[in-house]
């Protein structure tokens, strides 16, 4: 992906967060990495989404230092401070080079499960398709202790979302667009699970059955099987 395309994708993902009801005011953030240079673009700290512009995205190197204007491929430098969650994004990118985008939200229903330090059980074919089972919840990591990114990746399953206990949702995938989709489906899954719990005891899919749906979705959904 060209850097200009990455900037557009990261801006669009951030702009979509309030529209999808995944954040309130200026909470949450989305980032994407330009693998050729090792530079990530991330939302600036405390900036409201309705005021955010593509040129406001902050360019940060994988070592945590702000990229200089000469290091940024499109030469668009933002002097704003990056999100306070930048260190978690960087840690995840460093530990898993396959990641292309990360979305962090405080969406209501998913956060309710995170507050209870509980995974979101896999109850539907939709959840099985996207997550291959329940959405795990990583243990609480206190402020200033660091290593949240490491903790999240250590507790992930085959799906692209992990809850951070007492904190929120982290979605990650090959692109920021896919990470955004995962965050949105996670919130809807959390809401459906909460409603189902109101109707009676929950009966999660057996893991073996959930994995069947996940494999079909990964390999046959959409246009994956269309001949070239």
JSON list of C-alpha atoms in Angstrom, two decimals:
[
{"chain": "A", "resi": 1, "resn": "UNK", "atom": "CA", "xyz": [0.00, 0.00, 0.00]},
{"chain": "A", "resi": 2, "resn": "UNK", "atom": "CA", "xyz": [1.23, 3.46, -0.90]},
{"chain": "A", "resi": 3, "resn": "UNK", "atom": "CA", "xyz": [1.60, 5.87, 2.01]},
{"chain": "A", "resi": 4, "resn": "UNK", "atom": "CA", "xyz": [-1.08, 8.20, 0.64]},
{"chain": "A", "resi": 5, "resn": "UNK", "atom": "CA", "xyz": [-3.49, 5.24, 0.52]},
{"chain": "A", "resi": 6, "resn": "UNK", "atom": "CA", "xyz": [-2.60, 4.35, 4.11]},
{"chain": "A", "resi": 7, "resn": "UNK", "atom": "CA", "xyz": [-3.29, 7.91, 5.28]},
{"chain": "A", "resi": 8, "resn": "UNK", "atom": "CA", "xyz": [-6.69, 7.82, 3.58]},
{"chain": "A", "resi": 9, "resn": "UNK", "atom": "CA", "xyz": [-7.54, 4.42, 5.07]},
{"chain": "A", "resi": 10, "resn": "UNK", "atom": "CA", "xyz": [-6.51, 5.39, 8.61]},
{"chain": "A", "resi": 11, "resn": "UNK", "atom": "CA", "xyz": [-8.43, 8.67, 8.40]},
{"chain": "A", "resi": 12, "resn": "UNK", "atom": "CA", "xyz": [-11.55, 6.89, 7.13]},
{"chain": "A", "resi": 13, "resn": "UNK", "atom": "CA", "xyz": [-11.32, 4.26, 9.88]},
{"chain": "A", "resi": 14, "resn": "UNK", "atom": "CA", "xyz": [-11.05, 6.92, 12.58]},
{"chain": "A", "resi": 15, "resn": "UNK", "atom": "CA", "xyz": [-13.91, 8.89, 11.05]},
{"chain": "A", "resi": 16, "resn": "UNK", "atom": "CA", "xyz": [-16.09, 5.76, 11.03]},
{"chain": "A", "resi": 17, "resn": "UNK", "atom": "CA", "xyz": [-15.69, 5.06, 14.75]},
{"chain": "A", "resi": 18, "resn": "UNK", "atom": "CA", "xyz": [-18.28, 7.58, 16.02]},
{"chain": "A", "resi": 19, "resn": "UNK", "atom": "CA", "xyz": [-20.57, 6.90, 13.05]},
{"chain": "A", "resi": 20, "resn": "UNK", "atom": "CA", "xyz": [-20.65, 3.22, 13.99]},
{"chain": "A", "resi": 21, "resn": "UNK", "atom": "CA", "xyz": [-21.27, 4.04, 17.65]},
{"chain": "A", "resi": 22, "resn": "UNK", "atom": "CA", "xyz": [-17.96, 2.55, 18.76]},
{"chain": "A", "resi": 23, "resn": "UNK", "atom": "CA", "xyz": [-16.63, 5.65, 20.56]},
{"chain": "A", "resi": 24, "resn": "UNK", "atom": "CA", "xyz": [-17.86, 8.73, 22.44]},
{"chain": "A", "resi": 25, "resn": "UNK", "atom": "CA", "xyz": [-16.34, 12.19, 21.96]},
{"chain": "A", "resi": 26, "resn": "UNK", "atom": "CA", "xyz": [-12.60, 11.65, 21.34]},
{"chain": "A", "resi": 27, "resn": "UNK", "atom": "CA", "xyz": [-12.07, 8.22, 22.93]},
{"chain": "A", "resi": 28, "resn": "UNK", "atom": "CA", "xyz": [-10.60, 5.34, 20.92]},
{"chain": "A", "resi": 29, "resn": "UNK", "atom": "CA", "xyz": [-8.25, 5.41, 17.95]},
{"chain": "A", "resi": 30, "resn": "UNK", "atom": "CA", "xyz": [-7.23, 3.67, 14.75]},
{"chain": "A", "resi": 31, "resn": "UNK", "atom": "CA", "xyz": [-3.79, 3.21, 13.26]},
{"chain": "A", "resi": 32, "resn": "UNK", "atom": "CA", "xyz": [-2.13, 1.65, 10.25]},
{"chain": "A", "resi": 33, "resn": "UNK", "atom": "CA", "xyz": [1.44, 0.74, 9.44]},
{"chain": "A", "resi": 34, "resn": "UNK", "atom": "CA", "xyz": [3.45, 1.39, 6.29]},
{"chain": "A", "resi": 35, "resn": "UNK", "atom": "CA", "xyz": [5.60, -1.73, 6.23]},
{"chain": "A", "resi": 36, "resn": "UNK", "atom": "CA", "xyz": [8.08, -0.39, 3.71]},
{"chain": "A", "resi": 37, "resn": "UNK", "atom": "CA", "xyz": [9.19, 2.36, 6.10]},
{"chain": "A", "resi": 38, "resn": "UNK", "atom": "CA", "xyz": [8.07, 1.01, 9.47]},
{"chain": "A", "resi": 39, "resn": "UNK", "atom": "CA", "xyz": [6.07, 4.19, 10.10]},
{"chain": "A", "resi": 40, "resn": "UNK", "atom": "CA", "xyz": [2.59, 4.10, 11.61]},
{"chain": "A", "resi": 41, "resn": "UNK", "atom": "CA", "xyz": [-0.12, 6.72, 11.31]},
{"chain": "A", "resi": 42, "resn": "UNK", "atom": "CA", "xyz": [-2.36, 7.14, 14.34]},
{"chain": "A", "resi": 43, "resn": "UNK", "atom": "CA", "xyz": [-5.03, 9.49, 15.63]},
{"chain": "A", "resi": 44, "resn": "UNK", "atom": "CA", "xyz": [-3.71, 12.44, 17.68]},
{"chain": "A", "resi": 45, "resn": "UNK", "atom": "CA", "xyz": [-4.54, 12.48, 21.38]},
{"chain": "A", "resi": 46, "resn": "UNK", "atom": "CA", "xyz": [-7.76, 14.19, 22.51]},
{"chain": "A", "resi": 47, "resn": "UNK", "atom": "CA", "xyz": [-8.83, 15.46, 19.08]},
{"chain": "A", "resi": 48, "resn": "UNK", "atom": "CA", "xyz": [-12.55, 15.22, 18.41]},
{"chain": "A", "resi": 49, "resn": "UNK", "atom": "CA", "xyz": [-13.44, 13.10, 15.40]},
{"chain": "A", "resi": 50, "resn": "UNK", "atom": "CA", "xyz": [-15.53, 15.84, 13.78]},
{"chain": "A", "resi": 51, "resn": "UNK", "atom": "CA", "xyz": [-12.46, 18.07, 13.73]},
{"chain": "A", "resi": 52, "resn": "UNK", "atom": "CA", "xyz": [-9.97, 15.44, 12.59]},
{"chain": "A", "resi": 53, "resn": "UNK", "atom": "CA", "xyz": [-8.31, 15.94, 9.20]},
{"chain": "A", "resi": 54, "resn": "UNK", "atom": "CA", "xyz": [-6.06, 13.50, 7.27]},
{"chain": "A", "resi": 55, "resn": "UNK", "atom": "CA", "xyz": [-3.06, 15.78, 7.81]},
{"chain": "A", "resi": 56, "resn": "UNK", "atom": "CA", "xyz": [-3.60, 15.62, 11.60]},
{"chain": "A", "resi": 57, "resn": "UNK", "atom": "CA", "xyz": [-2.65, 11.94, 11.77]},
{"chain": "A", "resi": 58, "resn": "UNK", "atom": "CA", "xyz": [0.64, 11.55, 13.62]},
{"chain": "A", "resi": 59, "resn": "UNK", "atom": "CA", "xyz": [3.51, 9.61, 12.03]},
{"chain": "A", "resi": 60, "resn": "UNK", "atom": "CA", "xyz": [5.46, 7.51, 14.53]},
{"chain": "A", "resi": 61, "resn": "UNK", "atom": "CA", "xyz": [8.42, 5.19, 14.00]},
{"chain": "A", "resi": 62, "resn": "UNK", "atom": "CA", "xyz": [8.37, 1.66, 15.41]},
{"chain": "A", "resi": 63, "resn": "UNK", "atom": "CA", "xyz": [10.93, 2.73, 18.03]},
{"chain": "A", "resi": 64, "resn": "UNK", "atom": "CA", "xyz": [8.34, 5.15, 19.44]},
{"chain": "A", "resi": 65, "resn": "UNK", "atom": "CA", "xyz": [9.94, 8.34, 18.15]},
{"chain": "A", "resi": 66, "resn": "UNK", "atom": "CA", "xyz": [8.00, 10.81, 16.02]},
{"chain": "A", "resi": 67, "resn": "UNK", "atom": "CA", "xyz": [8.97, 10.52, 12.38]},
{"chain": "A", "resi": 68, "resn": "UNK", "atom": "CA", "xyz": [10.61, 13.58, 10.92]},
{"chain": "A", "resi": 69, "resn": "UNK", "atom": "CA", "xyz": [9.14, 15.28, 7.87]},
{"chain": "A", "resi": 70, "resn": "UNK", "atom": "CA", "xyz": [11.92, 13.86, 5.69]},
{"chain": "A", "resi": 71, "resn": "UNK", "atom": "CA", "xyz": [11.14, 10.33, 6.90]},
{"chain": "A", "resi": 72, "resn": "UNK", "atom": "CA", "xyz": [7.42, 10.57, 6.08]},
{"chain": "A", "resi": 73, "resn": "UNK", "atom": "CA", "xyz": [6.85, 9.46, 2.46]},
{"chain": "A", "resi": 74, "resn": "UNK", "atom": "CA", "xyz": [4.17, 12.07, 1.72]},
{"chain": "A", "resi": 75, "resn": "UNK", "atom": "CA", "xyz": [6.06, 14.76, 3.71]},
{"chain": "A", "resi": 76, "resn": "UNK", "atom": "CA", "xyz": [2.92, 15.63, 5.70]},
{"chain": "A", "resi": 77, "resn": "UNK", "atom": "CA", "xyz": [4.12, 16.26, 9.24]},
{"chain": "A", "resi": 78, "resn": "UNK", "atom": "CA", "xyz": [1.74, 16.73, 12.18]},
{"chain": "A", "resi": 79, "resn": "UNK", "atom": "CA", "xyz": [3.05, 18.42, 15.32]},
{"chain": "A", "resi": 80, "resn": "UNK", "atom": "CA", "xyz": [0.15, 17.05, 17.39]},
{"chain": "A", "resi": 81, "resn": "UNK", "atom": "CA", "xyz": [0.81, 14.52, 20.13]},
{"chain": "A", "resi": 82, "resn": "UNK", "atom": "CA", "xyz": [-0.10, 10.93, 19.19]},
{"chain": "A", "resi": 83, "resn": "UNK", "atom": "CA", "xyz": [-2.72, 8.91, 21.05]},
{"chain": "A", "resi": 84, "resn": "UNK", "atom": "CA", "xyz": [-1.82, 7.84, 24.57]},
{"chain": "A", "resi": 85, "resn": "UNK", "atom": "CA", "xyz": [-2.44, 4.28, 23.33]},
{"chain": "A", "resi": 86, "resn": "UNK", "atom": "CA", "xyz": [0.35, 4.54, 20.75]},
{"chain": "A", "resi": 87, "resn": "UNK", "atom": "CA", "xyz": [2.72, 2.40, 22.80]},
{"chain": "A", "resi": 88, "resn": "UNK", "atom": "CA", "xyz": [0.23, -0.49, 22.70]},
{"chain": "A", "resi": 89, "resn": "UNK", "atom": "CA", "xyz": [-0.19, -0.19, 18.94]},
{"chain": "A", "resi": 90, "resn": "UNK", "atom": "CA", "xyz": [3.58, -0.09, 18.42]},
{"chain": "A", "resi": 91, "resn": "UNK", "atom": "CA", "xyz": [4.14, -3.10, 20.64]},
{"chain": "A", "resi": 92, "resn": "UNK", "atom": "CA", "xyz": [1.60, -5.13, 18.70]},
{"chain": "A", "resi": 93, "resn": "UNK", "atom": "CA", "xyz": [3.09, -4.13, 15.34]},
{"chain": "A", "resi": 94, "resn": "UNK", "atom": "CA", "xyz": [6.57, -5.05, 16.55]},
{"chain": "A", "resi": 95, "resn": "UNK", "atom": "CA", "xyz": [5.46, -8.45, 17.87]},
{"chain": "A", "resi": 96, "resn": "UNK", "atom": "CA", "xyz": [3.34, -9.40, 14.85]},
{"chain": "A", "resi": 97, "resn": "UNK", "atom": "CA", "xyz": [4.67, -8.15, 11.49]},
{"chain": "A", "resi": 98, "resn": "UNK", "atom": "CA", "xyz": [1.55, -9.50, 9.75]},
{"chain": "A", "resi": 99, "resn": "UNK", "atom": "CA", "xyz": [-0.60, -6.77, 11.29]},
{"chain": "A", "resi": 100, "resn": "UNK", "atom": "CA", "xyz": [-1.51, -3.86, 9.04]},
{"chain": "A", "resi": 101, "resn": "UNK", "atom": "CA", "xyz": [-4.04, -2.00, 11.16]},
{"chain": "A", "resi": 102, "resn": "UNK", "atom": "CA", "xyz": [-5.28, -1.70, 14.74]},
{"chain": "A", "resi": 103, "resn": "UNK", "atom": "CA", "xyz": [-8.55, -0.23, 16.03]},
{"chain": "A", "resi": 104, "resn": "UNK", "atom": "CA", "xyz": [-9.13, 0.51, 19.71]},
{"chain": "A", "resi": 105, "resn": "UNK", "atom": "CA", "xyz": [-12.65, 1.30, 20.94]},
{"chain": "A", "resi": 106, "resn": "UNK", "atom": "CA", "xyz": [-14.65, 1.72, 24.11]},
{"chain": "A", "resi": 107, "resn": "UNK", "atom": "CA", "xyz": [-17.90, 0.44, 22.60]},
{"chain": "A", "resi": 108, "resn": "UNK", "atom": "CA", "xyz": [-20.65, 0.03, 25.17]},
{"chain": "A", "resi": 109, "resn": "UNK", "atom": "CA", "xyz": [-21.62, -3.64, 25.14]},
{"chain": "A", "resi": 110, "resn": "UNK", "atom": "CA", "xyz": [-18.14, -5.01, 24.50]},
{"chain": "A", "resi": 111, "resn": "UNK", "atom": "CA", "xyz": [-16.81, -2.84, 27.33]},
{"chain": "A", "resi": 112, "resn": "UNK", "atom": "CA", "xyz": [-19.48, -4.26, 29.64]},
{"chain": "A", "resi": 113, "resn": "UNK", "atom": "CA", "xyz": [-17.98, -7.72, 29.10]},
{"chain": "A", "resi": 114, "resn": "UNK", "atom": "CA", "xyz": [-14.48, -6.30, 29.55]},
{"chain": "A", "resi": 115, "resn": "UNK", "atom": "CA", "xyz": [-15.50, -4.70, 32.85]},
{"chain": "A", "resi": 116, "resn": "UNK", "atom": "CA", "xyz": [-16.64, -8.12, 34.02]},
{"chain": "A", "resi": 117, "resn": "UNK", "atom": "CA", "xyz": [-13.28, -9.47, 32.81]},
{"chain": "A", "resi": 118, "resn": "UNK", "atom": "CA", "xyz": [-15.22, -12.00, 30.79]},
{"chain": "A", "resi": 119, "resn": "UNK", "atom": "CA", "xyz": [-14.86, -13.28, 27.23]},
{"chain": "A", "resi": 120, "resn": "UNK", "atom": "CA", "xyz": [-17.79, -12.75, 24.89]},
{"chain": "A", "resi": 121, "resn": "UNK", "atom": "CA", "xyz": [-19.17, -16.25, 24.27]},
{"chain": "A", "resi": 122, "resn": "UNK", "atom": "CA", "xyz": [-19.57, -17.50, 20.71]},
{"chain": "A", "resi": 123, "resn": "UNK", "atom": "CA", "xyz": [-23.33, -17.90, 20.30]},
{"chain": "A", "resi": 124, "resn": "UNK", "atom": "CA", "xyz": [-23.99, -17.41, 16.60]},
{"chain": "A", "resi": 125, "resn": "UNK", "atom": "CA", "xyz": [-22.71, -18.38, 13.19]},
{"chain": "A", "resi": 126, "resn": "UNK", "atom": "CA", "xyz": [-21.74, -14.74, 12.65]},
{"chain": "A", "resi": 127, "resn": "UNK", "atom": "CA", "xyz": [-19.44, -14.82, 15.66]},
{"chain": "A", "resi": 128, "resn": "UNK", "atom": "CA", "xyz": [-18.06, -18.19, 14.59]},
{"chain": "A", "resi": 129, "resn": "UNK", "atom": "CA", "xyz": [-17.41, -16.84, 11.08]},
{"chain": "A", "resi": 130, "resn": "UNK", "atom": "CA", "xyz": [-15.41, -13.81, 12.20]},
{"chain": "A", "resi": 131, "resn": "UNK", "atom": "CA", "xyz": [-13.85, -14.95, 15.47]},
{"chain": "A", "resi": 132, "resn": "UNK", "atom": "CA", "xyz": [-13.73, -18.74, 15.31]},
{"chain": "A", "resi": 133, "resn": "UNK", "atom": "CA", "xyz": [-15.01, -18.95, 18.88]},
{"chain": "A", "resi": 134, "resn": "UNK", "atom": "CA", "xyz": [-15.41, -16.64, 21.85]},
{"chain": "A", "resi": 135, "resn": "UNK", "atom": "CA", "xyz": [-13.75, -13.24, 21.97]},
{"chain": "A", "resi": 136, "resn": "UNK", "atom": "CA", "xyz": [-11.10, -13.59, 24.68]},
{"chain": "A", "resi": 137, "resn": "UNK", "atom": "CA", "xyz": [-10.50, -11.11, 27.49]},
{"chain": "A", "resi": 138, "resn": "UNK", "atom": "CA", "xyz": [-6.91, -10.36, 28.45]},
{"chain": "A", "resi": 139, "resn": "UNK", "atom": "CA", "xyz": [-6.16, -9.75, 32.15]},
{"chain": "A", "resi": 140, "resn": "UNK", "atom": "CA", "xyz": [-6.12, -6.24, 33.55]},
{"chain": "A", "resi": 141, "resn": "UNK", "atom": "CA", "xyz": [-2.89, -4.32, 33.03]},
{"chain": "A", "resi": 142, "resn": "UNK", "atom": "CA", "xyz": [-2.54, -1.29, 35.28]},
{"chain": "A", "resi": 143, "resn": "UNK", "atom": "CA", "xyz": [-1.64, 2.22, 34.14]},
{"chain": "A", "resi": 144, "resn": "UNK", "atom": "CA", "xyz": [2.07, 2.75, 33.75]},
{"chain": "A", "resi": 145, "resn": "UNK", "atom": "CA", "xyz": [2.93, -0.93, 33.86]},
{"chain": "A", "resi": 146, "resn": "UNK", "atom": "CA", "xyz": [3.23, -1.23, 30.09]},
{"chain": "A", "resi": 147, "resn": "UNK", "atom": "CA", "xyz": [3.17, -4.46, 28.09]},
{"chain": "A", "resi": 148, "resn": "UNK", "atom": "CA", "xyz": [-0.57, -4.27, 27.33]},
{"chain": "A", "resi": 149, "resn": "UNK", "atom": "CA", "xyz": [0.12, -4.97, 23.66]},
{"chain": "A", "resi": 150, "resn": "UNK", "atom": "CA", "xyz": [2.11, -8.05, 24.59]},
{"chain": "A", "resi": 151, "resn": "UNK", "atom": "CA", "xyz": [-0.66, -9.20, 26.92]},
{"chain": "A", "resi": 152, "resn": "UNK", "atom": "CA", "xyz": [-3.32, -8.76, 24.23]},
{"chain": "A", "resi": 153, "resn": "UNK", "atom": "CA", "xyz": [-1.44, -10.82, 21.65]},
{"chain": "A", "resi": 154, "resn": "UNK", "atom": "CA", "xyz": [-0.63, -13.51, 24.19]},
{"chain": "A", "resi": 155, "resn": "UNK", "atom": "CA", "xyz": [-4.34, -14.00, 24.93]},
{"chain": "A", "resi": 156, "resn": "UNK", "atom": "CA", "xyz": [-5.72, -13.78, 21.39]},
{"chain": "A", "resi": 157, "resn": "UNK", "atom": "CA", "xyz": [-7.36, -16.71, 19.68]},
{"chain": "A", "resi": 158, "resn": "UNK", "atom": "CA", "xyz": [-7.67, -17.21, 15.92]},
{"chain": "A", "resi": 159, "resn": "UNK", "atom": "CA", "xyz": [-9.97, -14.17, 15.71]},
{"chain": "A", "resi": 160, "resn": "UNK", "atom": "CA", "xyz": [-8.92, -10.53, 15.27]},
{"chain": "A", "resi": 161, "resn": "UNK", "atom": "CA", "xyz": [-10.27, -9.06, 18.55]},
{"chain": "A", "resi": 162, "resn": "UNK", "atom": "CA", "xyz": [-9.25, -9.19, 22.20]},
{"chain": "A", "resi": 163, "resn": "UNK", "atom": "CA", "xyz": [-10.92, -7.40, 25.10]},
{"chain": "A", "resi": 164, "resn": "UNK", "atom": "CA", "xyz": [-8.64, -5.61, 27.54]},
{"chain": "A", "resi": 165, "resn": "UNK", "atom": "CA", "xyz": [-10.07, -6.14, 31.04]},
{"chain": "A", "resi": 166, "resn": "UNK", "atom": "CA", "xyz": [-11.46, -2.95, 32.60]},
{"chain": "A", "resi": 167, "resn": "UNK", "atom": "CA", "xyz": [-10.42, -1.01, 29.51]},
{"chain": "A", "resi": 168, "resn": "UNK", "atom": "CA", "xyz": [-11.90, -1.71, 26.10]},
{"chain": "A", "resi": 169, "resn": "UNK", "atom": "CA", "xyz": [-11.59, -3.43, 22.75]},
{"chain": "A", "resi": 170, "resn": "UNK", "atom": "CA", "xyz": [-8.56, -3.97, 20.51]},
{"chain": "A", "resi": 171, "resn": "UNK", "atom": "CA", "xyz": [-9.16, -5.20, 16.97]},
{"chain": "A", "resi": 172, "resn": "UNK", "atom": "CA", "xyz": [-6.27, -5.97, 14.62]},
{"chain": "A", "resi": 173, "resn": "UNK", "atom": "CA", "xyz": [-5.91, -7.41, 11.15]},
{"chain": "A", "resi": 174, "resn": "UNK", "atom": "CA", "xyz": [-4.01, -7.21, 7.87]},
{"chain": "A", "resi": 175, "resn": "UNK", "atom": "CA", "xyz": [-5.45, -3.75, 7.24]},
{"chain": "A", "resi": 176, "resn": "UNK", "atom": "CA", "xyz": [-7.08, -1.01, 9.26]},
{"chain": "A", "resi": 177, "resn": "UNK", "atom": "CA", "xyz": [-10.28, -1.51, 7.23]},
{"chain": "A", "resi": 178, "resn": "UNK", "atom": "CA", "xyz": [-10.49, -5.16, 8.31]},
{"chain": "A", "resi": 179, "resn": "UNK", "atom": "CA", "xyz": [-9.68, -4.20, 11.91]},
{"chain": "A", "resi": 180, "resn": "UNK", "atom": "CA", "xyz": [-12.55, -1.70, 11.85]},
{"chain": "A", "resi": 181, "resn": "UNK", "atom": "CA", "xyz": [-14.92, -4.38, 10.60]},
{"chain": "A", "resi": 182, "resn": "UNK", "atom": "CA", "xyz": [-13.81, -6.71, 13.39]},
{"chain": "A", "resi": 183, "resn": "UNK", "atom": "CA", "xyz": [-14.38, -4.01, 16.02]},
{"chain": "A", "resi": 184, "resn": "UNK", "atom": "CA", "xyz": [-17.89, -3.35, 14.69]},
{"chain": "A", "resi": 185, "resn": "UNK", "atom": "CA", "xyz": [-18.81, -7.05, 14.60]},
{"chain": "A", "resi": 186, "resn": "UNK", "atom": "CA", "xyz": [-17.40, -7.49, 18.12]},
{"chain": "A", "resi": 187, "resn": "UNK", "atom": "CA", "xyz": [-19.69, -4.76, 19.46]},
{"chain": "A", "resi": 188, "resn": "UNK", "atom": "CA", "xyz": [-22.75, -6.22, 17.74]},
{"chain": "A", "resi": 189, "resn": "UNK", "atom": "CA", "xyz": [-21.83, -9.69, 19.03]},
{"chain": "A", "resi": 190, "resn": "UNK", "atom": "CA", "xyz": [-21.48, -8.33, 22.56]},
{"chain": "A", "resi": 191, "resn": "UNK", "atom": "CA", "xyz": [-24.91, -6.69, 22.32]},
{"chain": "A", "resi": 192, "resn": "UNK", "atom": "CA", "xyz": [-26.56, -9.83, 21.00]},
{"chain": "A", "resi": 193, "resn": "UNK", "atom": "CA", "xyz": [-24.93, -11.95, 23.72]},
{"chain": "A", "resi": 194, "resn": "UNK", "atom": "CA", "xyz": [-26.15, -9.56, 26.40]},
{"chain": "A", "resi": 195, "resn": "UNK", "atom": "CA", "xyz": [-29.71, -9.68, 25.01]},
{"chain": "A", "resi": 196, "resn": "UNK", "atom": "CA", "xyz": [-29.61, -13.48, 24.72]},
{"chain": "A", "resi": 197, "resn": "UNK", "atom": "CA", "xyz": [-28.49, -13.68, 28.35]},
{"chain": "A", "resi": 198, "resn": "UNK", "atom": "CA", "xyz": [-31.63, -11.77, 29.33]},
{"chain": "A", "resi": 199, "resn": "UNK", "atom": "CA", "xyz": [-33.75, -14.49, 27.70]},
{"chain": "A", "resi": 200, "resn": "UNK", "atom": "CA", "xyz": [-32.15, -17.38, 29.52]},
{"chain": "A", "resi": 201, "resn": "UNK", "atom": "CA", "xyz": [-28.95, -19.37, 29.99]},
{"chain": "A", "resi": 202, "resn": "UNK", "atom": "CA", "xyz": [-26.36, -19.00, 27.26]},
{"chain": "A", "resi": 203, "resn": "UNK", "atom": "CA", "xyz": [-25.36, -22.02, 25.17]},
{"chain": "A", "resi": 204, "resn": "UNK", "atom": "CA", "xyz": [-22.12, -21.28, 23.31]},
{"chain": "A", "resi": 205, "resn": "UNK", "atom": "CA", "xyz": [-21.14, -23.18, 20.18]},
{"chain": "A", "resi": 206, "resn": "UNK", "atom": "CA", "xyz": [-18.84, -26.15, 20.81]},
{"chain": "A", "resi": 207, "resn": "UNK", "atom": "CA", "xyz": [-15.37, -25.00, 19.75]},
{"chain": "A", "resi": 208, "resn": "UNK", "atom": "CA", "xyz": [-15.14, -27.72, 17.09]},
{"chain": "A", "resi": 209, "resn": "UNK", "atom": "CA", "xyz": [-18.35, -26.50, 15.44]},
{"chain": "A", "resi": 210, "resn": "UNK", "atom": "CA", "xyz": [-17.34, -22.82, 15.66]},
{"chain": "A", "resi": 211, "resn": "UNK", "atom": "CA", "xyz": [-14.05, -23.62, 13.97]},
{"chain": "A", "resi": 212, "resn": "UNK", "atom": "CA", "xyz": [-15.89, -25.21, 11.02]},
{"chain": "A", "resi": 213, "resn": "UNK", "atom": "CA", "xyz": [-17.82, -21.97, 10.41]},
{"chain": "A", "resi": 214, "resn": "UNK", "atom": "CA", "xyz": [-14.61, -19.94, 10.79]},
{"chain": "A", "resi": 215, "resn": "UNK", "atom": "CA", "xyz": [-12.72, -22.02, 8.24]},
{"chain": "A", "resi": 216, "resn": "UNK", "atom": "CA", "xyz": [-15.55, -21.74, 5.72]},
{"chain": "A", "resi": 217, "resn": "UNK", "atom": "CA", "xyz": [-15.72, -17.98, 6.18]},
{"chain": "A", "resi": 218, "resn": "UNK", "atom": "CA", "xyz": [-11.95, -17.53, 5.86]},
{"chain": "A", "resi": 219, "resn": "UNK", "atom": "CA", "xyz": [-11.69, -19.65, 2.73]},
{"chain": "A", "resi": 220, "resn": "UNK", "atom": "CA", "xyz": [-14.98, -19.40, 0.84]},
{"chain": "A", "resi": 221, "resn": "UNK", "atom": "CA", "xyz": [-16.88, -16.25, 1.84]},
{"chain": "A", "resi": 222, "resn": "UNK", "atom": "CA", "xyz": [-17.25, -13.41, -0.69]},
{"chain": "A", "resi": 223, "resn": "UNK", "atom": "CA", "xyz": [-15.25, -13.59, -3.90]},
{"chain": "A", "resi": 224, "resn": "UNK", "atom": "CA", "xyz": [-12.31, -15.65, -2.56]},
{"chain": "A", "resi": 225, "resn": "UNK", "atom": "CA", "xyz": [-13.17, -18.63, -4.75]},
{"chain": "A", "resi": 226, "resn": "UNK", "atom": "CA", "xyz": [-13.93, -16.63, -7.89]},
{"chain": "A", "resi": 227, "resn": "UNK", "atom": "CA", "xyz": [-11.70, -17.66, -10.76]},
{"chain": "A", "resi": 228, "resn": "UNK", "atom": "CA", "xyz": [-9.27, -15.03, -11.95]}
]
